[in-house]
Short mmCIF file of N, CA and C and ligand atoms in Angstrom, two decimals:
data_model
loop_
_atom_site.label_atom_id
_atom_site.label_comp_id
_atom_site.label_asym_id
_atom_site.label_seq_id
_atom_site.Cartn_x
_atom_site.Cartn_y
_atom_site.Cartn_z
N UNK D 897 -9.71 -24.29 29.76
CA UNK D 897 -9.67 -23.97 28.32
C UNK D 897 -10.88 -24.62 27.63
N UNK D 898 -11.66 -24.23 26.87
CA UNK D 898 -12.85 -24.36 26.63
C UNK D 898 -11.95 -25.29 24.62
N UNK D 899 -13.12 -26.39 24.47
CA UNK D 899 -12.58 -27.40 23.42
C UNK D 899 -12.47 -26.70 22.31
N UNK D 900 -11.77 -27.50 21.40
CA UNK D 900 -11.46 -26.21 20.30
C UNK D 900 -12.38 -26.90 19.32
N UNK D 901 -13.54 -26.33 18.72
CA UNK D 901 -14.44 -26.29 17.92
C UNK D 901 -14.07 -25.97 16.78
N UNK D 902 -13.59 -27.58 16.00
CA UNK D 902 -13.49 -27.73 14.79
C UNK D 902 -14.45 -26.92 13.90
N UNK D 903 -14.85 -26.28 14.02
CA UNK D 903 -16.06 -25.75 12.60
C UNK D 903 -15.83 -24.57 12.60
N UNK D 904 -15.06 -24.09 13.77
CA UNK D 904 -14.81 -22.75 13.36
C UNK D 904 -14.13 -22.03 11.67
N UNK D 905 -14.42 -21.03 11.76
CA UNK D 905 -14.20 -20.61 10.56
C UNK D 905 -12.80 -20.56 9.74
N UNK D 906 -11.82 -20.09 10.82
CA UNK D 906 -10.48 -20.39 10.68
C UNK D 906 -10.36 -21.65 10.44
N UNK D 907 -10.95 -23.02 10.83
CA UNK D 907 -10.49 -24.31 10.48
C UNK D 907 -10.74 -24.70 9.35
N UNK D 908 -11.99 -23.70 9.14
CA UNK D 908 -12.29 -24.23 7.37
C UNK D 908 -11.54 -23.44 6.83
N UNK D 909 -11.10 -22.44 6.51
CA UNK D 909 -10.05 -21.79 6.10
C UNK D 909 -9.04 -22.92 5.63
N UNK D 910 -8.25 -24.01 6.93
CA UNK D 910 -7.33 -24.15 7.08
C UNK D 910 -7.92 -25.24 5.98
N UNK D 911 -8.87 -26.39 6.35
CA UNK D 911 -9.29 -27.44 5.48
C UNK D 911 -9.38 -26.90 3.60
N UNK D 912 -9.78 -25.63 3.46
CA UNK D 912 -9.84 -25.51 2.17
C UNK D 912 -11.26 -25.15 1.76
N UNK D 913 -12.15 -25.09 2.76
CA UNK D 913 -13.14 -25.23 2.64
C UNK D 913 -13.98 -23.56 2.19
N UNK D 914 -13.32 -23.07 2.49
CA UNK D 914 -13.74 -21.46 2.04
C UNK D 914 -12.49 -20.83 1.85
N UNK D 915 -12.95 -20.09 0.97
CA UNK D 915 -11.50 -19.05 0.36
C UNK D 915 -10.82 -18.10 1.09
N UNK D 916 -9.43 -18.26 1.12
CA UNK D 916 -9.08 -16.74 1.49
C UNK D 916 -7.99 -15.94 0.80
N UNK D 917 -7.24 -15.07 1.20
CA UNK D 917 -6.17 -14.25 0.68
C UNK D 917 -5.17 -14.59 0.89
N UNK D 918 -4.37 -15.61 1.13
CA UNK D 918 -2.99 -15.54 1.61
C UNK D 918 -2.44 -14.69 1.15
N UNK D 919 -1.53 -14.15 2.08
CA UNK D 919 -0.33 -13.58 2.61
C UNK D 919 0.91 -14.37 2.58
N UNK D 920 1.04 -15.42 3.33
CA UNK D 920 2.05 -16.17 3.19
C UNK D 920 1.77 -17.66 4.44
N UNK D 921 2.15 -18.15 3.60
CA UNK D 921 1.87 -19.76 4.04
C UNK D 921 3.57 -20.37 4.74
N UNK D 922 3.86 -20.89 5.61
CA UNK D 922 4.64 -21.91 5.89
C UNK D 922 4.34 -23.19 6.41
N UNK D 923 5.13 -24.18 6.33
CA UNK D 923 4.95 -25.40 7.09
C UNK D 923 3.66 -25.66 8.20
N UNK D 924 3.94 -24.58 9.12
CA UNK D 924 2.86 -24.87 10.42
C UNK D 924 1.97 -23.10 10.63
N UNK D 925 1.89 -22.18 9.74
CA UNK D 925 1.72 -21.24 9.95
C UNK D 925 0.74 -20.61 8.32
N UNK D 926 -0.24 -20.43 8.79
CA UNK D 926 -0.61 -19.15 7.57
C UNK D 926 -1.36 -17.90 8.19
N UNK D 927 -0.74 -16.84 6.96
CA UNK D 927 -1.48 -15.60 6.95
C UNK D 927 -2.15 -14.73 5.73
N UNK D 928 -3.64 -14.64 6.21
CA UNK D 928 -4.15 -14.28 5.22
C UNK D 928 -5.00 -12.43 5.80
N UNK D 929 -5.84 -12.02 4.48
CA UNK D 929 -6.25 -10.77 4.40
C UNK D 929 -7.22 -11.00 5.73
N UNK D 930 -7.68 -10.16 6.35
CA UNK D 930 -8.85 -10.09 7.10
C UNK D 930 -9.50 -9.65 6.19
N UNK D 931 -11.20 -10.32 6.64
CA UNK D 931 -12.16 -9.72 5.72
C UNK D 931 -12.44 -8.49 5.89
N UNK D 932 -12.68 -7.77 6.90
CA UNK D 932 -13.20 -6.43 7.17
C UNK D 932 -11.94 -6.04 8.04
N UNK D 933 -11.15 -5.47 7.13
CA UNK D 933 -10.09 -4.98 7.15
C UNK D 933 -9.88 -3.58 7.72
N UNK D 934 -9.28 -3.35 9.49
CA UNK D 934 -10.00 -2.11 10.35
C UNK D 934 -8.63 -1.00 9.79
N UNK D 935 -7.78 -1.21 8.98
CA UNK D 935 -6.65 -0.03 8.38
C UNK D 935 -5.87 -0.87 7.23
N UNK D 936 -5.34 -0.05 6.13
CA UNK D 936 -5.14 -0.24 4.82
C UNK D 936 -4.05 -1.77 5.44
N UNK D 937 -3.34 -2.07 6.17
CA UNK D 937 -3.01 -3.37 6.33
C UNK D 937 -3.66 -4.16 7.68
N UNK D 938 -4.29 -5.49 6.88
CA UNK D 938 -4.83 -6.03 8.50
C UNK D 938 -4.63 -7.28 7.88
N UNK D 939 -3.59 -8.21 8.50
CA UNK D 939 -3.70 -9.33 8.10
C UNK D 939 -3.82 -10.15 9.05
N UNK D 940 -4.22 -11.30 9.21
CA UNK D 940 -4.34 -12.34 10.28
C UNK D 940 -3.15 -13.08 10.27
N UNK D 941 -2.52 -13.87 11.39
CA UNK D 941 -1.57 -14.74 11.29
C UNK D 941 -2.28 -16.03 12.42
N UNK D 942 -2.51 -17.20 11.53
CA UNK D 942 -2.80 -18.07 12.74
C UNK D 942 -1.96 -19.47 12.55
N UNK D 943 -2.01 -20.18 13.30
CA UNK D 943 -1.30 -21.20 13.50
C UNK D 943 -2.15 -22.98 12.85
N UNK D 944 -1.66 -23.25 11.67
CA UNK D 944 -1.78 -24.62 11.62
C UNK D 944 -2.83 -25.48 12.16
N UNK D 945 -2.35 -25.65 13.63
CA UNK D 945 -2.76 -26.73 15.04
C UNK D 945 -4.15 -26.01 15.53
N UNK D 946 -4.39 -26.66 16.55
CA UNK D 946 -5.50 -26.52 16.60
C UNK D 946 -5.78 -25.97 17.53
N UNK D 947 -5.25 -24.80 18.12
CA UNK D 947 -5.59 -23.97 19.58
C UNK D 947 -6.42 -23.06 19.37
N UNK D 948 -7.20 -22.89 20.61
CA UNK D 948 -8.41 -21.61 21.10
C UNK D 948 -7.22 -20.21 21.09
N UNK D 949 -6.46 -20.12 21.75
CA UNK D 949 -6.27 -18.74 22.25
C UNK D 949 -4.58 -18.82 22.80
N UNK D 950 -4.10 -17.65 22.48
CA UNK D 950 -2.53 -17.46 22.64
C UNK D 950 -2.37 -18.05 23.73
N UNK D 951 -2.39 -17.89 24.78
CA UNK D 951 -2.28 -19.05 26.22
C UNK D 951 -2.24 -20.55 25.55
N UNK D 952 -3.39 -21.10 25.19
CA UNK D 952 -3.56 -22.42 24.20
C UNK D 952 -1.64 -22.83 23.81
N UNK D 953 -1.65 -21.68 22.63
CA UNK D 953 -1.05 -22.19 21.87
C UNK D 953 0.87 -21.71 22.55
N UNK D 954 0.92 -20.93 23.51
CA UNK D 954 2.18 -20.91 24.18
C UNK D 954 2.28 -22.22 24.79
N UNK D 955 1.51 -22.59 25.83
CA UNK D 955 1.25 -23.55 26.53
C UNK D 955 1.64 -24.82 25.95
N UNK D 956 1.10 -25.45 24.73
CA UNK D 956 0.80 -26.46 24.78
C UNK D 956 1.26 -26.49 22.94
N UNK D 957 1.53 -25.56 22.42
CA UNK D 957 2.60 -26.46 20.95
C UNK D 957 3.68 -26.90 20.95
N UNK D 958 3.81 -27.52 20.41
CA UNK D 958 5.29 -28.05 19.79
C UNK D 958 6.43 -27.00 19.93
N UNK D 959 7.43 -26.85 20.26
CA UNK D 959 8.47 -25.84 19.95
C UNK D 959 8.53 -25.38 18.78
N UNK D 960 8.64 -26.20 17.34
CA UNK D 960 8.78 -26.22 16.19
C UNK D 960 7.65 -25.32 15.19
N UNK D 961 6.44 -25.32 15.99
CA UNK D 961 5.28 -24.67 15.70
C UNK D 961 5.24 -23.19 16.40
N UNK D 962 5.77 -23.37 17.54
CA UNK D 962 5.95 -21.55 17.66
C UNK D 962 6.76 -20.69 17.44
N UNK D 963 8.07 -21.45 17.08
CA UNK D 963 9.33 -20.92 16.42
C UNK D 963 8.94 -20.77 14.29
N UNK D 964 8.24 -21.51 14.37
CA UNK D 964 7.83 -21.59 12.99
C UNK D 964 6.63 -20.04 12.88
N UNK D 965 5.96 -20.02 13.57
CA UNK D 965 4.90 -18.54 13.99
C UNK D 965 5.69 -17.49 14.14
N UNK D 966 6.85 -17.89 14.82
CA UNK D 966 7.22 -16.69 15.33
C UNK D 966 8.14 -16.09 13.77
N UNK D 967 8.97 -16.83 13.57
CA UNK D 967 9.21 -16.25 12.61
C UNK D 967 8.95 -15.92 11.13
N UNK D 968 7.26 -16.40 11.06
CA UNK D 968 6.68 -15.70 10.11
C UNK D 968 6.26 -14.77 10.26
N UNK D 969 5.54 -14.08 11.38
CA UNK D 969 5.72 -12.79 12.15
C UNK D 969 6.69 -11.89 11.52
N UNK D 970 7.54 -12.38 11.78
CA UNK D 970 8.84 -11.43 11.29
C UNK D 970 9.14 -11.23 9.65
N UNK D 971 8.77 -12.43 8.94
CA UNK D 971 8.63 -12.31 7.67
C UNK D 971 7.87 -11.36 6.69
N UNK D 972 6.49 -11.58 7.56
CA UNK D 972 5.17 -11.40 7.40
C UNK D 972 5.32 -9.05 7.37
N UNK D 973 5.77 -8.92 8.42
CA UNK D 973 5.90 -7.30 8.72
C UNK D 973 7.01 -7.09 7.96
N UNK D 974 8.02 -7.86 7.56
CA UNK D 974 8.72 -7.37 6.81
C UNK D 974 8.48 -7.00 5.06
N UNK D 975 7.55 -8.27 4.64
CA UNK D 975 6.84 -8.28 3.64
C UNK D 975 5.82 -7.26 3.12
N UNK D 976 4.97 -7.26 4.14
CA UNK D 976 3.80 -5.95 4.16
C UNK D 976 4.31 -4.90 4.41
N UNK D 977 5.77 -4.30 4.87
CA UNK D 977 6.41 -2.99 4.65
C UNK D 977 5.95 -2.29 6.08
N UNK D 978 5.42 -3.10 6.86
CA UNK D 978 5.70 -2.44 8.09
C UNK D 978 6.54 -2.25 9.29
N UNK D 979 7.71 -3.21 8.49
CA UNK D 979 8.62 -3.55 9.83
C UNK D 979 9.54 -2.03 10.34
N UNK D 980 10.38 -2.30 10.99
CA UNK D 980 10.71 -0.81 11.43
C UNK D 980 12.07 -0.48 10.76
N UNK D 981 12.72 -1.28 9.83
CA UNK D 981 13.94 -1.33 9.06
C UNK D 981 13.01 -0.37 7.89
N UNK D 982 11.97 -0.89 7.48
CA UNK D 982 11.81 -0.63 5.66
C UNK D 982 10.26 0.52 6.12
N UNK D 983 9.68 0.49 7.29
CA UNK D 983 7.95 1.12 7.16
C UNK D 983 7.96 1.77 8.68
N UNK D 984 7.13 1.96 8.84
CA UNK D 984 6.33 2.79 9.88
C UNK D 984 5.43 2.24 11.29
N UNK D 985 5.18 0.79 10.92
CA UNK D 985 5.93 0.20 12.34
C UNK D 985 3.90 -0.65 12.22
N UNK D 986 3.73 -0.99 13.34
CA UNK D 986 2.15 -1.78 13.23
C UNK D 986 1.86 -2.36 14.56
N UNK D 987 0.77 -2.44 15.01
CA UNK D 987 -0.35 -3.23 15.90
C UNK D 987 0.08 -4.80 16.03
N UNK D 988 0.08 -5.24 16.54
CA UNK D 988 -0.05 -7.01 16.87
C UNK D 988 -0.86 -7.26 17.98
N UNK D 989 -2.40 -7.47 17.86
CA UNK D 989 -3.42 -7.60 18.95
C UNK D 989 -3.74 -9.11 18.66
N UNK D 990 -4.07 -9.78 19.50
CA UNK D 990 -4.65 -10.81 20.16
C UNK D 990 -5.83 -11.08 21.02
N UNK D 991 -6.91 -11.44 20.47
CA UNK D 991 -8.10 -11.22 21.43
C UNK D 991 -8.41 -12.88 21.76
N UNK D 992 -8.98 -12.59 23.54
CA UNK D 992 -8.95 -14.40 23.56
C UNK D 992 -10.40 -13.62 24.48
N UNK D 993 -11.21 -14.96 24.66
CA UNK D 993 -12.26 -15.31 25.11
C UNK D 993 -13.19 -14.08 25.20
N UNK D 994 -14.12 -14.08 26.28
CA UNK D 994 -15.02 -13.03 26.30
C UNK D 994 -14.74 -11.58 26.56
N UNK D 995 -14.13 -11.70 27.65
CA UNK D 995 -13.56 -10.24 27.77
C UNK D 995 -12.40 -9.74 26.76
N UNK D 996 -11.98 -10.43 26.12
CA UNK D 996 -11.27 -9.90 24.92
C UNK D 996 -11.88 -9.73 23.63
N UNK D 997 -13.33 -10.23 23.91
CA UNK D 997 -13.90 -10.02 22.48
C UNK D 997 -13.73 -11.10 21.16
N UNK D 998 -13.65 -12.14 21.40
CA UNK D 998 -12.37 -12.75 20.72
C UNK D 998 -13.87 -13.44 19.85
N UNK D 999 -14.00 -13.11 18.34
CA UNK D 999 -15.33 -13.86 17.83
C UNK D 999 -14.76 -15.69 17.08
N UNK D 1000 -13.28 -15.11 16.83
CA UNK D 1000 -13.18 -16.57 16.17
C UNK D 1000 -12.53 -17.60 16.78
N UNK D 1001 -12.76 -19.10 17.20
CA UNK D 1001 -11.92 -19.49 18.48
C UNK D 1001 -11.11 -19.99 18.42
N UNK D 1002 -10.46 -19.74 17.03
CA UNK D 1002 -8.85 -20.16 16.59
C UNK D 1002 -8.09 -19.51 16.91
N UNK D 1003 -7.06 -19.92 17.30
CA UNK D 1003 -5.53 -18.67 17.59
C UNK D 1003 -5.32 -17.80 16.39
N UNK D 1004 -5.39 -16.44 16.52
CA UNK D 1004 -4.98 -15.61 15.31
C UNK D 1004 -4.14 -14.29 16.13
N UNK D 1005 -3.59 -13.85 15.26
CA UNK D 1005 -2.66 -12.60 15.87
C UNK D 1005 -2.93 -11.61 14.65
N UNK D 1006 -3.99 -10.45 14.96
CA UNK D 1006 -4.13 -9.61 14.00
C UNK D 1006 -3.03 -8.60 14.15
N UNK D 1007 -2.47 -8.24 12.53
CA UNK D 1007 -1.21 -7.11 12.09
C UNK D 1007 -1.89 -5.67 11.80
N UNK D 1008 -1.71 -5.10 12.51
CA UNK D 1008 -2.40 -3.90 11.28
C UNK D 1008 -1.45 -2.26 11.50
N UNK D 1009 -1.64 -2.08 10.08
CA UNK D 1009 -0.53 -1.11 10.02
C UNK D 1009 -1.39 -0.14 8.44
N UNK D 1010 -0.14 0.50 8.19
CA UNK D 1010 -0.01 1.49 7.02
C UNK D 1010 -0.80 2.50 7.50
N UNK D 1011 -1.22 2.99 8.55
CA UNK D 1011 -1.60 4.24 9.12
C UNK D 1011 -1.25 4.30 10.42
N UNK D 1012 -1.20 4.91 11.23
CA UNK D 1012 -1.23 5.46 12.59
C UNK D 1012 -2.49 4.93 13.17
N UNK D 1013 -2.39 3.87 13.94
CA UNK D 1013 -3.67 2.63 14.75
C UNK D 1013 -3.92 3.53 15.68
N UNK D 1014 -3.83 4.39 16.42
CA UNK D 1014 -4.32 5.46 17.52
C UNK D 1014 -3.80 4.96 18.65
N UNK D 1015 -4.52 5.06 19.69
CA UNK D 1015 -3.87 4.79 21.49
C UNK D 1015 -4.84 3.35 21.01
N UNK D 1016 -3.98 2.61 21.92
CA UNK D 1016 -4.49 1.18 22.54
C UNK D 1016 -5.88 0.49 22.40
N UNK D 1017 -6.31 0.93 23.99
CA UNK D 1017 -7.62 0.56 23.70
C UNK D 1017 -8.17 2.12 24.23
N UNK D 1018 -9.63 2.07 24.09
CA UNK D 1018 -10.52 3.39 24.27
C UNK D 1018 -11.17 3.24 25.63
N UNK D 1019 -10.90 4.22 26.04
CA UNK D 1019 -11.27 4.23 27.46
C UNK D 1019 -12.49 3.67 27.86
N UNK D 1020 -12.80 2.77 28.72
CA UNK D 1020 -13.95 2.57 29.29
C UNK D 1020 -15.40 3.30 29.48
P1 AMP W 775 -11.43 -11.68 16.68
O1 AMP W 775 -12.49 -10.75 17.20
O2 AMP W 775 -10.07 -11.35 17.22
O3 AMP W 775 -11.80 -13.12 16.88
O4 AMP W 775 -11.31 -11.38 15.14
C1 AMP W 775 -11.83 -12.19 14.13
C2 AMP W 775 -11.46 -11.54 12.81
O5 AMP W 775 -11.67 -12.47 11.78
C3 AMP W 775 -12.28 -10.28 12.47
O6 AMP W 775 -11.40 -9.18 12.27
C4 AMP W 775 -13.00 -10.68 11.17
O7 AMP W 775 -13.13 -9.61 10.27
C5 AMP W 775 -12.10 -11.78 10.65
N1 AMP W 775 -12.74 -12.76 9.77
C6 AMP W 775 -13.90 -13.43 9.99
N2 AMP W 775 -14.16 -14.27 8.97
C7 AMP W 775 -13.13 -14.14 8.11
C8 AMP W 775 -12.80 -14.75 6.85
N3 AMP W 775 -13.59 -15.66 6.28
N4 AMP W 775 -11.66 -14.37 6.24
C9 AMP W 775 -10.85 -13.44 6.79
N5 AMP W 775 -11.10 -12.84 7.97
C10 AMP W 775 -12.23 -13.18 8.62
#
């Protein structure tokens, strides 16, 4: 697991140090707008602590911190009207290291919804 590089952008986020949109904040969890937003809902959900990448942060948080994620998740899609009770349902992608493309090296779980996200990924 490669060190988690405080300066990333998400950490200043987290410090205060640049602005963002919240969505919704808990205890060990916030979610805010993505900036370049790839369908009319794209929000980020990242975690508090200080992990690189979903592995990272299964691995090695607190119980209290992924039960706390997890069910802002659930808050979070219910809020933005995409859950499958009240909307039309949404994406939850995760990109980690190189072959995932992953540009920011904080744990984030992008949402995206309010349209039809297409097939998966695009063929090779
Ligand atoms: P990933 O490729 O999974 O690391 O995605 C990083 C995401 O962070 C991209 O969708 C960016 O548009 C988004 N992003 C980068 N900087 C910011 C920022 N300051 N506020 C909100 N979203 C950002």
């Amino acid at each position: 697991m490669p060190a988690y590089d405080p300066n990333n952008i998400f950490a200043r986020i987290l410090r205060g140090e640049i602005p963002n949109r919240t969505v919704l904040e808990t205890e060990h969890t916030l979610a805010f707008h993505d900036i370049m937003p790839k369908a009319p809902v794209h929000v980020l959900v990242i975690p508090k602590g200080a992990y690189v990448s979903y592995d990272d942060f299964a691995a090695n948080a607190p119980d209290a911190e992924i039960l706390d994620f997890t069910r802002a998740v659930a808050r979070l899609t219910r809020e933005l009207g995409v859950d499958l009770d009240n909307g039309q349902g949404y994406r939850a992608i995760t990109n980690a290291g190189e072959h995932g493309v992953q540009e920011v090296p904080h744990f984030h779980l992008h949402i995206l919804g309010g349209r039809n996200i297409g097939r998966m990924i695009d063929p090779a």
